[in-house]
Amino acid sequence: MPARVIDGAAIARGITEELRVRVARFAAAAGRPPTLGIVLVGEQPSSLIYVRNKNRTADALGIKAEVIRVPASSSIDEVLGLVDRLNQSSAHDAILVQAPLPDTIAAGTERVFERIDPAKDVDGFHPVNVGRLVQNRATLVPCTPAGIIEMLEREGVRMRGARAVVIGRSGIVGKPIALLLLHRDATVTICHSKTPDVPRIAASADILVAAIGRAAFVTPDFVKPGAVVVDVGINRVTDAGAVGRLFGAQSPRLEEFGRRGAVIVGDVHPDVADVAGAMTPVPGGVGPLTIAMLMKNTVTAAERRWRGGT
Ligand code: GUN
């Protein structure tokens, strides 16, 4: 039986619908909507799409998202100055600086994230928020891993006592999802580019999280029959032959390729559906959950500021 497909978009809609009451309550008390400042440096196409999607979701929910766009030629001091202004602004509850920064200032990314007031850091990237996550007392958790946990909880996936394997050790996904699973009493292994025999380790997992950024890297031999497979990958494949090999000559994905010249493919090979018990699709899996959790973090940050908490 093919794996059950977990509908991330439907779960994301559920999360945002639940937020409506909190948004309305905040707006009534504060006299303004929860407000997120998004800093976008330059014109990277994928960043433009991400920011547009964040903006749309916020609008639909009654959250104010103010996008501050500055040219790719901006200096790191200019970006830090913008963050300072948003930190000091009483009208902004939340701040997000869209990554990646342009190559010329990419080396300053950590400095920029560290400059954001931890109470407004809805990405959860500030060292204070990372530290709180390690201590299992986080309030603002990075959005993608937080979304994965919400999804697993809402799908009734048992984490306590489960074996979880995370492939990828990034600060944005791999490390935080490993901590969140650990805090829910899973036994967690993190695999990375220097790990020998990743398929064997992955095949011990009841919950397998693929967050490596390599199209279709996780093949059926990585997967224990019945496992829950979470695909975090967003890989743009521009080779028609590769799309045909992955999805088959009759797949609608080939037609999509014909229209767009590329398709988005996850880190998990489509054939994993023959082995897994449940899996998230790409697109329509983890992606929408990330945006829903950004909205949730924005509302949480707004409520805590209003109550005078941190
Ligand atoms: N670029 C891609 N994903 C993210 C994210 O979650 N946060 C930020 N700030 N930039 C991103």
mmCIF file of C-alpha atoms and ligand atoms in Angstrom:
data_model
loop_
_atom_site.group_PDB
_atom_site.id
_atom_site.type_symbol
_atom_site.label_atom_id
_atom_site.label_comp_id
_atom_site.label_asym_id
_atom_site.label_seq_id
_atom_site.Cartn_x
_atom_site.Cartn_y
_atom_site.Cartn_z
ATOM 1 C CA MET A 1 0.000 0.000 0.000
ATOM 2 C CA PRO A 2 1.491 3.399 -0.912
ATOM 3 C CA ALA A 3 2.336 5.796 1.896
ATOM 4 C CA ARG A 4 -0.339 8.115 3.205
ATOM 5 C CA VAL A 5 0.390 11.627 1.942
ATOM 6 C CA ILE A 6 0.375 14.166 4.752
ATOM 7 C CA ASP A 7 -1.394 17.312 3.586
ATOM 8 C CA GLY A 8 0.814 20.090 4.975
ATOM 9 C CA ALA A 9 -1.238 22.793 3.312
ATOM 10 C CA ALA A 10 -4.426 21.628 5.087
ATOM 11 C CA ILE A 11 -2.631 21.452 8.450
ATOM 12 C CA ALA A 12 -1.204 24.928 7.828
ATOM 13 C CA ARG A 13 -4.712 26.253 7.148
ATOM 14 C CA GLY A 14 -5.861 24.736 10.430
ATOM 15 C CA ILE A 15 -3.035 26.482 12.309
ATOM 16 C CA THR A 16 -3.727 29.872 10.727
ATOM 17 C CA GLU A 17 -7.491 29.546 11.281
ATOM 18 C CA GLU A 18 -6.834 28.944 14.982
ATOM 19 C CA LEU A 19 -4.729 32.121 15.036
ATOM 20 C CA ARG A 20 -7.600 34.339 13.907
ATOM 21 C CA VAL A 21 -9.063 34.586 17.413
ATOM 22 C CA ARG A 22 -5.678 35.555 18.875
ATOM 23 C CA VAL A 23 -5.079 38.139 16.129
ATOM 24 C CA ALA A 24 -8.513 39.706 16.730
ATOM 25 C CA ARG A 25 -8.038 39.719 20.518
ATOM 26 C CA PHE A 26 -4.635 41.377 20.191
ATOM 27 C CA ALA A 27 -5.925 43.975 17.717
ATOM 28 C CA ALA A 28 -8.846 44.852 20.019
ATOM 29 C CA ALA A 29 -6.526 45.276 23.022
ATOM 30 C CA ALA A 30 -3.617 47.043 21.281
ATOM 31 C CA GLY A 31 -5.619 49.100 18.789
ATOM 32 C CA ARG A 32 -3.448 47.796 15.951
ATOM 33 C CA PRO A 33 -2.738 44.420 14.345
ATOM 34 C CA PRO A 34 0.255 42.245 15.244
ATOM 35 C CA THR A 35 3.009 43.673 13.054
ATOM 36 C CA LEU A 36 5.938 41.931 11.364
ATOM 37 C CA GLY A 37 8.792 43.827 9.739
ATOM 38 C CA ILE A 38 10.424 41.861 6.911
ATOM 39 C CA VAL A 39 13.786 43.086 5.657
ATOM 40 C CA LEU A 40 14.547 42.022 2.097
ATOM 41 C CA VAL A 41 17.987 42.884 0.759
ATOM 42 C CA GLY A 42 18.329 42.595 -3.024
ATOM 43 C CA GLU A 43 16.203 40.739 -5.535
ATOM 44 C CA GLN A 44 17.011 37.040 -5.256
ATOM 45 C CA PRO A 45 14.099 35.349 -7.103
ATOM 46 C CA SER A 46 13.412 32.655 -4.492
ATOM 47 C CA SER A 47 13.530 35.256 -1.686
ATOM 48 C CA LEU A 48 11.040 37.438 -3.579
ATOM 49 C CA ILE A 49 8.665 34.451 -3.797
ATOM 50 C CA TYR A 50 9.098 33.533 -0.111
ATOM 51 C CA VAL A 51 8.484 37.099 1.005
ATOM 52 C CA ARG A 52 5.434 37.443 -1.243
ATOM 53 C CA ASN A 53 3.953 34.243 0.229
ATOM 54 C CA LYS A 54 4.625 35.402 3.793
ATOM 55 C CA ASN A 55 3.039 38.749 3.009
ATOM 56 C CA ARG A 56 -0.088 37.163 1.487
ATOM 57 C CA THR A 57 -0.631 34.806 4.398
ATOM 58 C CA ALA A 58 -0.222 37.666 6.878
ATOM 59 C CA ASP A 59 -2.708 39.823 4.962
ATOM 60 C CA ALA A 60 -5.313 37.067 4.867
ATOM 61 C CA LEU A 61 -5.021 36.697 8.644
ATOM 62 C CA GLY A 62 -5.138 40.359 9.616
ATOM 63 C CA ILE A 63 -1.446 40.469 10.545
ATOM 64 C CA LYS A 64 0.384 43.520 9.222
ATOM 65 C CA ALA A 65 3.532 42.565 7.315
ATOM 66 C CA GLU A 66 5.673 45.527 6.359
ATOM 67 C CA VAL A 67 8.295 44.617 3.765
ATOM 68 C CA ILE A 68 11.319 46.903 3.822
ATOM 69 C CA ARG A 69 13.224 46.456 0.579
ATOM 70 C CA VAL A 70 16.754 47.737 0.152
ATOM 71 C CA PRO A 71 19.166 47.271 -2.767
ATOM 72 C CA ALA A 72 21.655 44.389 -3.022
ATOM 73 C CA SER A 73 24.415 47.017 -2.824
ATOM 74 C CA SER A 74 23.469 47.838 0.814
ATOM 75 C CA SER A 75 26.307 47.659 3.325
ATOM 76 C CA ILE A 76 26.155 45.489 6.417
ATOM 77 C CA ASP A 77 25.977 48.675 8.533
ATOM 78 C CA GLU A 78 22.909 49.787 6.615
ATOM 79 C CA VAL A 79 21.209 46.446 7.272
ATOM 80 C CA LEU A 80 22.201 46.575 10.960
ATOM 81 C CA GLY A 81 20.795 50.115 11.099
ATOM 82 C CA LEU A 82 17.466 48.872 9.740
ATOM 83 C CA VAL A 83 17.370 46.127 12.356
ATOM 84 C CA ASP A 84 18.118 48.707 15.079
ATOM 85 C CA ARG A 85 15.218 50.834 13.868
ATOM 86 C CA LEU A 86 12.825 47.860 13.955
ATOM 87 C CA ASN A 87 14.140 46.816 17.385
ATOM 88 C CA GLN A 88 13.323 50.266 18.745
ATOM 89 C CA SER A 89 9.989 50.625 16.979
ATOM 90 C CA SER A 90 7.024 50.278 19.326
ATOM 91 C CA ALA A 91 4.870 49.528 16.255
ATOM 92 C CA HIS A 92 6.764 46.351 15.297
ATOM 93 C CA ASP A 93 6.336 43.146 17.283
ATOM 94 C CA ALA A 94 8.387 40.873 15.069
ATOM 95 C CA ILE A 95 11.391 41.071 12.746
ATOM 96 C CA LEU A 96 12.557 38.778 9.965
ATOM 97 C CA VAL A 97 15.618 39.422 7.808
ATOM 98 C CA GLN A 98 15.224 37.256 4.727
ATOM 99 C CA ALA A 99 18.197 34.979 4.064
ATOM 100 C CA PRO A 100 20.383 34.561 2.128
ATOM 101 C CA LEU A 101 21.885 38.050 2.168
ATOM 102 C CA PRO A 102 23.667 39.089 -1.058
ATOM 103 C CA ASP A 103 27.152 37.554 -1.489
ATOM 104 C CA THR A 104 28.887 40.868 -0.742
ATOM 105 C CA ILE A 105 27.527 40.931 2.826
ATOM 106 C CA ALA A 106 26.686 37.234 3.395
ATOM 107 C CA ALA A 107 29.615 36.942 5.820
ATOM 108 C CA GLY A 108 27.714 39.323 8.136
ATOM 109 C CA THR A 109 24.578 37.158 8.370
ATOM 110 C CA GLU A 110 25.270 35.980 11.937
ATOM 111 C CA ARG A 111 25.888 39.582 13.050
ATOM 112 C CA VAL A 112 22.544 40.606 11.570
ATOM 113 C CA PHE A 113 20.638 37.766 13.265
ATOM 114 C CA GLU A 114 22.378 38.543 16.569
ATOM 115 C CA ARG A 115 21.363 42.189 16.331
ATOM 116 C CA ILE A 116 17.634 41.360 16.317
ATOM 117 C CA ASP A 117 15.939 41.821 19.701
ATOM 118 C CA PRO A 118 15.391 38.203 20.898
ATOM 119 C CA ALA A 119 11.808 39.121 21.874
ATOM 120 C CA LYS A 120 11.098 40.066 18.229
ATOM 121 C CA ASP A 121 13.146 37.268 16.655
ATOM 122 C CA VAL A 122 10.387 35.259 14.962
ATOM 123 C CA ASP A 123 12.953 33.143 13.088
ATOM 124 C CA GLY A 124 14.318 31.913 16.437
ATOM 125 C CA PHE A 125 17.881 32.307 15.118
ATOM 126 C CA HIS A 126 19.253 34.618 17.863
ATOM 127 C CA PRO A 127 21.720 32.832 20.184
ATOM 128 C CA VAL A 128 19.457 33.620 23.159
ATOM 129 C CA ASN A 129 16.558 31.823 21.481
ATOM 130 C CA VAL A 130 18.819 28.961 20.366
ATOM 131 C CA GLY A 131 19.996 28.615 23.986
ATOM 132 C CA ARG A 132 16.421 28.560 25.262
ATOM 133 C CA LEU A 133 15.620 25.861 22.709
ATOM 134 C CA VAL A 134 18.531 23.738 23.974
ATOM 135 C CA GLN A 135 17.157 24.186 27.513
ATOM 136 C CA ASN A 136 13.635 23.207 26.408
ATOM 137 C CA ARG A 137 12.139 26.551 27.445
ATOM 138 C CA ALA A 138 11.877 28.219 24.040
ATOM 139 C CA THR A 139 9.115 30.625 23.102
ATOM 140 C CA LEU A 140 10.233 31.503 19.557
ATOM 141 C CA VAL A 141 11.302 28.291 17.788
ATOM 142 C CA PRO A 142 12.622 28.267 14.184
ATOM 143 C CA CYS A 143 9.569 28.026 11.937
ATOM 144 C CA THR A 144 10.321 24.941 9.824
ATOM 145 C CA PRO A 145 11.160 22.601 12.713
ATOM 146 C CA ALA A 146 8.284 24.015 14.782
ATOM 147 C CA GLY A 147 5.953 23.313 11.846
ATOM 148 C CA ILE A 148 7.192 19.731 11.558
ATOM 149 C CA ILE A 149 6.424 19.111 15.238
ATOM 150 C CA GLU A 150 2.930 20.635 14.921
ATOM 151 C CA MET A 151 2.332 18.389 11.916
ATOM 152 C CA LEU A 152 3.513 15.232 13.704
ATOM 153 C CA GLU A 153 1.357 16.085 16.734
ATOM 154 C CA ARG A 154 -1.729 16.803 14.651
ATOM 155 C CA GLU A 155 -1.198 13.588 12.648
ATOM 156 C CA GLY A 156 -1.034 11.593 15.884
ATOM 157 C CA VAL A 157 2.551 10.400 15.252
ATOM 158 C CA ARG A 158 4.009 9.012 18.467
ATOM 159 C CA MET A 159 7.336 10.685 19.294
ATOM 160 C CA ARG A 160 7.886 9.311 22.813
ATOM 161 C CA GLY A 161 10.231 6.348 22.578
ATOM 162 C CA ALA A 162 10.372 6.568 18.772
ATOM 163 C CA ARG A 163 13.658 6.307 16.887
ATOM 164 C CA ALA A 164 14.158 9.499 14.903
ATOM 165 C CA VAL A 165 16.885 10.098 12.336
ATOM 166 C CA VAL A 166 17.568 13.583 11.003
ATOM 167 C CA ILE A 167 19.660 13.842 7.838
ATOM 168 C CA GLY A 168 21.260 17.309 7.802
ATOM 169 C CA ARG A 169 22.732 19.422 10.598
ATOM 170 C CA SER A 170 21.870 23.000 9.634
ATOM 171 C CA GLY A 171 21.107 25.585 12.291
ATOM 172 C CA ILE A 172 17.772 26.342 10.606
ATOM 173 C CA VAL A 173 16.363 22.804 10.407
ATOM 174 C CA GLY A 174 18.613 19.843 11.304
ATOM 175 C CA LYS A 175 19.813 20.858 14.762
ATOM 176 C CA PRO A 176 16.558 22.427 16.007
ATOM 177 C CA ILE A 177 14.325 19.559 14.803
ATOM 178 C CA ALA A 178 16.689 17.087 16.503
ATOM 179 C CA LEU A 179 16.330 19.034 19.782
ATOM 180 C CA LEU A 180 12.548 19.309 19.485
ATOM 181 C CA LEU A 181 12.235 15.558 18.882
ATOM 182 C CA LEU A 182 14.586 14.868 21.803
ATOM 183 C CA HIS A 183 12.442 17.078 24.076
ATOM 184 C CA ARG A 184 9.485 14.901 23.100
ATOM 185 C CA ASP A 185 11.366 11.793 24.224
ATOM 186 C CA ALA A 186 12.418 10.443 20.827
ATOM 187 C CA THR A 187 15.836 8.772 20.511
ATOM 188 C CA VAL A 188 17.525 10.991 17.964
ATOM 189 C CA THR A 189 20.451 10.462 15.590
ATOM 190 C CA ILE A 190 21.774 13.236 13.347
ATOM 191 C CA CYS A 191 23.466 12.170 10.086
ATOM 192 C CA HIS A 192 25.546 14.523 7.946
ATOM 193 C CA SER A 193 27.950 14.564 5.022
ATOM 194 C CA LYS A 194 30.712 12.780 6.975
ATOM 195 C CA THR A 195 28.472 10.048 8.425
ATOM 196 C CA PRO A 196 29.363 6.569 7.141
ATOM 197 C CA ASP A 197 26.508 4.383 5.894
ATOM 198 C CA VAL A 198 23.661 6.869 6.157
ATOM 199 C CA PRO A 199 21.122 4.467 4.540
ATOM 200 C CA ARG A 200 21.649 1.865 7.281
ATOM 201 C CA ILE A 201 21.184 4.411 10.071
ATOM 202 C CA ALA A 202 18.209 6.042 8.335
ATOM 203 C CA ALA A 203 16.557 2.631 7.926
ATOM 204 C CA SER A 204 16.367 2.294 11.738
ATOM 205 C CA ALA A 205 14.079 5.334 11.973
ATOM 206 C CA ASP A 206 10.406 5.389 12.870
ATOM 207 C CA ILE A 207 10.534 9.100 12.004
ATOM 208 C CA LEU A 208 12.947 10.148 9.241
ATOM 209 C CA VAL A 209 13.566 13.844 8.548
ATOM 210 C CA ALA A 210 15.402 14.665 5.308
ATOM 211 C CA ALA A 211 16.923 18.161 5.344
ATOM 212 C CA ILE A 212 20.021 18.027 3.169
ATOM 213 C CA GLY A 213 19.130 20.001 0.064
ATOM 214 C CA ARG A 214 19.842 17.245 -2.477
ATOM 215 C CA ALA A 215 17.087 16.246 -4.868
ATOM 216 C CA ALA A 216 15.714 12.717 -4.287
ATOM 217 C CA PHE A 217 18.711 11.781 -2.091
ATOM 218 C CA VAL A 218 16.620 9.543 0.191
ATOM 219 C CA THR A 219 15.803 6.374 -1.763
ATOM 220 C CA PRO A 220 13.674 3.404 -0.582
ATOM 221 C CA ASP A 221 16.707 1.610 0.915
ATOM 222 C CA PHE A 222 16.920 4.452 3.502
ATOM 223 C CA VAL A 223 13.435 3.775 4.810
ATOM 224 C CA LYS A 224 12.041 1.297 7.312
ATOM 225 C CA PRO A 225 8.686 -0.074 6.147
ATOM 226 C CA GLY A 226 5.895 1.971 7.713
ATOM 227 C CA ALA A 227 8.135 4.892 8.770
ATOM 228 C CA VAL A 228 6.959 8.508 8.771
ATOM 229 C CA VAL A 229 9.141 10.427 6.308
ATOM 230 C CA VAL A 230 9.340 14.231 6.494
ATOM 231 C CA ASP A 231 10.790 15.903 3.403
ATOM 232 C CA VAL A 232 12.226 19.372 4.048
ATOM 233 C CA GLY A 233 13.994 19.687 0.680
ATOM 234 C CA ILE A 234 13.178 22.381 -1.863
ATOM 235 C CA ASN A 235 15.411 21.624 -4.858
ATOM 236 C CA ARG A 236 14.946 23.165 -8.289
ATOM 237 C CA VAL A 237 15.548 20.538 -10.984
ATOM 238 C CA THR A 238 16.121 21.988 -14.450
ATOM 239 C CA ASP A 239 17.020 18.781 -16.347
ATOM 240 C CA ALA A 240 14.032 17.182 -18.148
ATOM 241 C CA GLY A 241 15.764 13.781 -18.202
ATOM 242 C CA ALA A 242 16.166 13.820 -14.426
ATOM 243 C CA VAL A 243 12.492 14.742 -13.958
ATOM 244 C CA GLY A 244 11.432 11.861 -16.251
ATOM 245 C CA ARG A 245 13.656 9.381 -14.393
ATOM 246 C CA LEU A 246 12.320 10.490 -11.025
ATOM 247 C CA PHE A 247 8.624 10.630 -11.756
ATOM 248 C CA GLY A 248 8.141 8.472 -14.887
ATOM 249 C CA ALA A 249 7.395 9.451 -18.481
ATOM 250 C CA GLN A 250 3.643 9.812 -17.853
ATOM 251 C CA SER A 251 3.951 12.065 -14.812
ATOM 252 C CA PRO A 252 2.158 15.432 -14.674
ATOM 253 C CA ARG A 253 5.444 16.749 -13.286
ATOM 254 C CA LEU A 254 6.879 16.509 -16.834
ATOM 255 C CA GLU A 255 4.066 18.645 -18.135
ATOM 256 C CA GLU A 256 4.762 21.127 -15.324
ATOM 257 C CA PHE A 257 8.414 21.067 -16.391
ATOM 258 C CA GLY A 258 7.330 21.869 -19.966
ATOM 259 C CA ARG A 259 5.464 24.959 -18.753
ATOM 260 C CA ARG A 260 8.041 26.260 -16.282
ATOM 261 C CA GLY A 261 11.384 24.863 -17.370
ATOM 262 C CA ALA A 262 11.959 23.486 -13.853
ATOM 263 C CA VAL A 263 10.206 21.558 -11.113
ATOM 264 C CA ILE A 264 10.674 21.638 -7.371
ATOM 265 C CA VAL A 265 11.771 18.278 -5.984
ATOM 266 C CA GLY A 266 12.241 17.311 -2.351
ATOM 267 C CA ASP A 267 15.127 15.425 -0.723
ATOM 268 C CA VAL A 268 13.045 12.233 -0.813
ATOM 269 C CA HIS A 269 12.770 10.041 -3.917
ATOM 270 C CA PRO A 270 9.145 9.471 -5.067
ATOM 271 C CA ASP A 271 9.655 5.665 -4.867
ATOM 272 C CA VAL A 272 9.868 5.998 -1.060
ATOM 273 C CA ALA A 273 6.054 6.070 -1.190
ATOM 274 C CA ASP A 274 6.203 2.275 -1.760
ATOM 275 C CA VAL A 275 7.904 1.724 1.621
ATOM 276 C CA ALA A 276 6.962 4.536 4.011
ATOM 277 C CA GLY A 277 3.796 4.540 6.102
ATOM 278 C CA ALA A 278 3.287 8.277 5.657
ATOM 279 C CA MET A 279 5.234 11.060 3.975
ATOM 280 C CA THR A 280 5.063 14.754 3.276
ATOM 281 C CA PRO A 281 4.858 15.872 -0.357
ATOM 282 C CA VAL A 282 6.964 18.564 -2.030
ATOM 283 C CA PRO A 283 5.461 21.008 -2.700
ATOM 284 C CA GLY A 284 2.532 21.162 -0.252
ATOM 285 C CA GLY A 285 4.162 19.527 2.768
ATOM 286 C CA VAL A 286 6.555 21.322 5.076
ATOM 287 C CA GLY A 287 6.634 24.588 3.078
ATOM 288 C CA PRO A 288 3.155 25.865 4.012
ATOM 289 C CA LEU A 289 3.746 24.829 7.636
ATOM 290 C CA THR A 290 6.828 27.076 7.822
ATOM 291 C CA ILE A 291 4.778 30.128 6.884
ATOM 292 C CA ALA A 292 1.968 29.182 9.280
ATOM 293 C CA MET A 293 4.491 28.951 12.126
ATOM 294 C CA LEU A 294 5.950 32.342 11.196
ATOM 295 C CA MET A 295 2.458 33.756 11.684
ATOM 296 C CA LYS A 296 2.118 31.914 14.997
ATOM 297 C CA ASN A 297 5.495 33.222 16.208
ATOM 298 C CA THR A 298 4.494 36.753 15.174
ATOM 299 C CA VAL A 299 1.279 36.562 17.208
ATOM 300 C CA THR A 300 3.172 35.041 20.170
ATOM 301 C CA ALA A 301 5.787 37.831 20.051
ATOM 302 C CA ALA A 302 3.044 40.479 19.839
ATOM 303 C CA GLU A 303 1.101 39.041 22.789
ATOM 304 C CA ARG A 304 4.203 38.755 24.961
ATOM 305 C CA ARG A 305 5.282 42.333 24.214
ATOM 306 C CA TRP A 306 1.770 43.557 24.993
ATOM 307 C CA ARG A 307 1.777 41.722 28.316
ATOM 308 C CA GLY A 308 5.271 43.054 29.034
ATOM 309 C CA GLY A 309 6.946 39.635 28.892
ATOM 310 C CA THR A 310 10.038 38.708 26.933
HETATM 311 N N1 GUN B 1 15.249 31.984 3.770
HETATM 312 C C1 GUN B 1 14.757 30.749 3.540
HETATM 313 N N2 GUN B 1 14.119 30.305 4.645
HETATM 314 C C2 GUN B 1 14.214 31.280 5.581
HETATM 315 C C3 GUN B 1 13.737 31.410 6.914
HETATM 316 O O1 GUN B 1 13.103 30.519 7.494
HETATM 317 N N3 GUN B 1 14.023 32.593 7.530
HETATM 318 C C4 GUN B 1 14.731 33.572 6.925
HETATM 319 N N4 GUN B 1 14.980 34.688 7.621
HETATM 320 N N5 GUN B 1 15.185 33.482 5.692
HETATM 321 C C5 GUN B 1 14.918 32.349 5.022
#
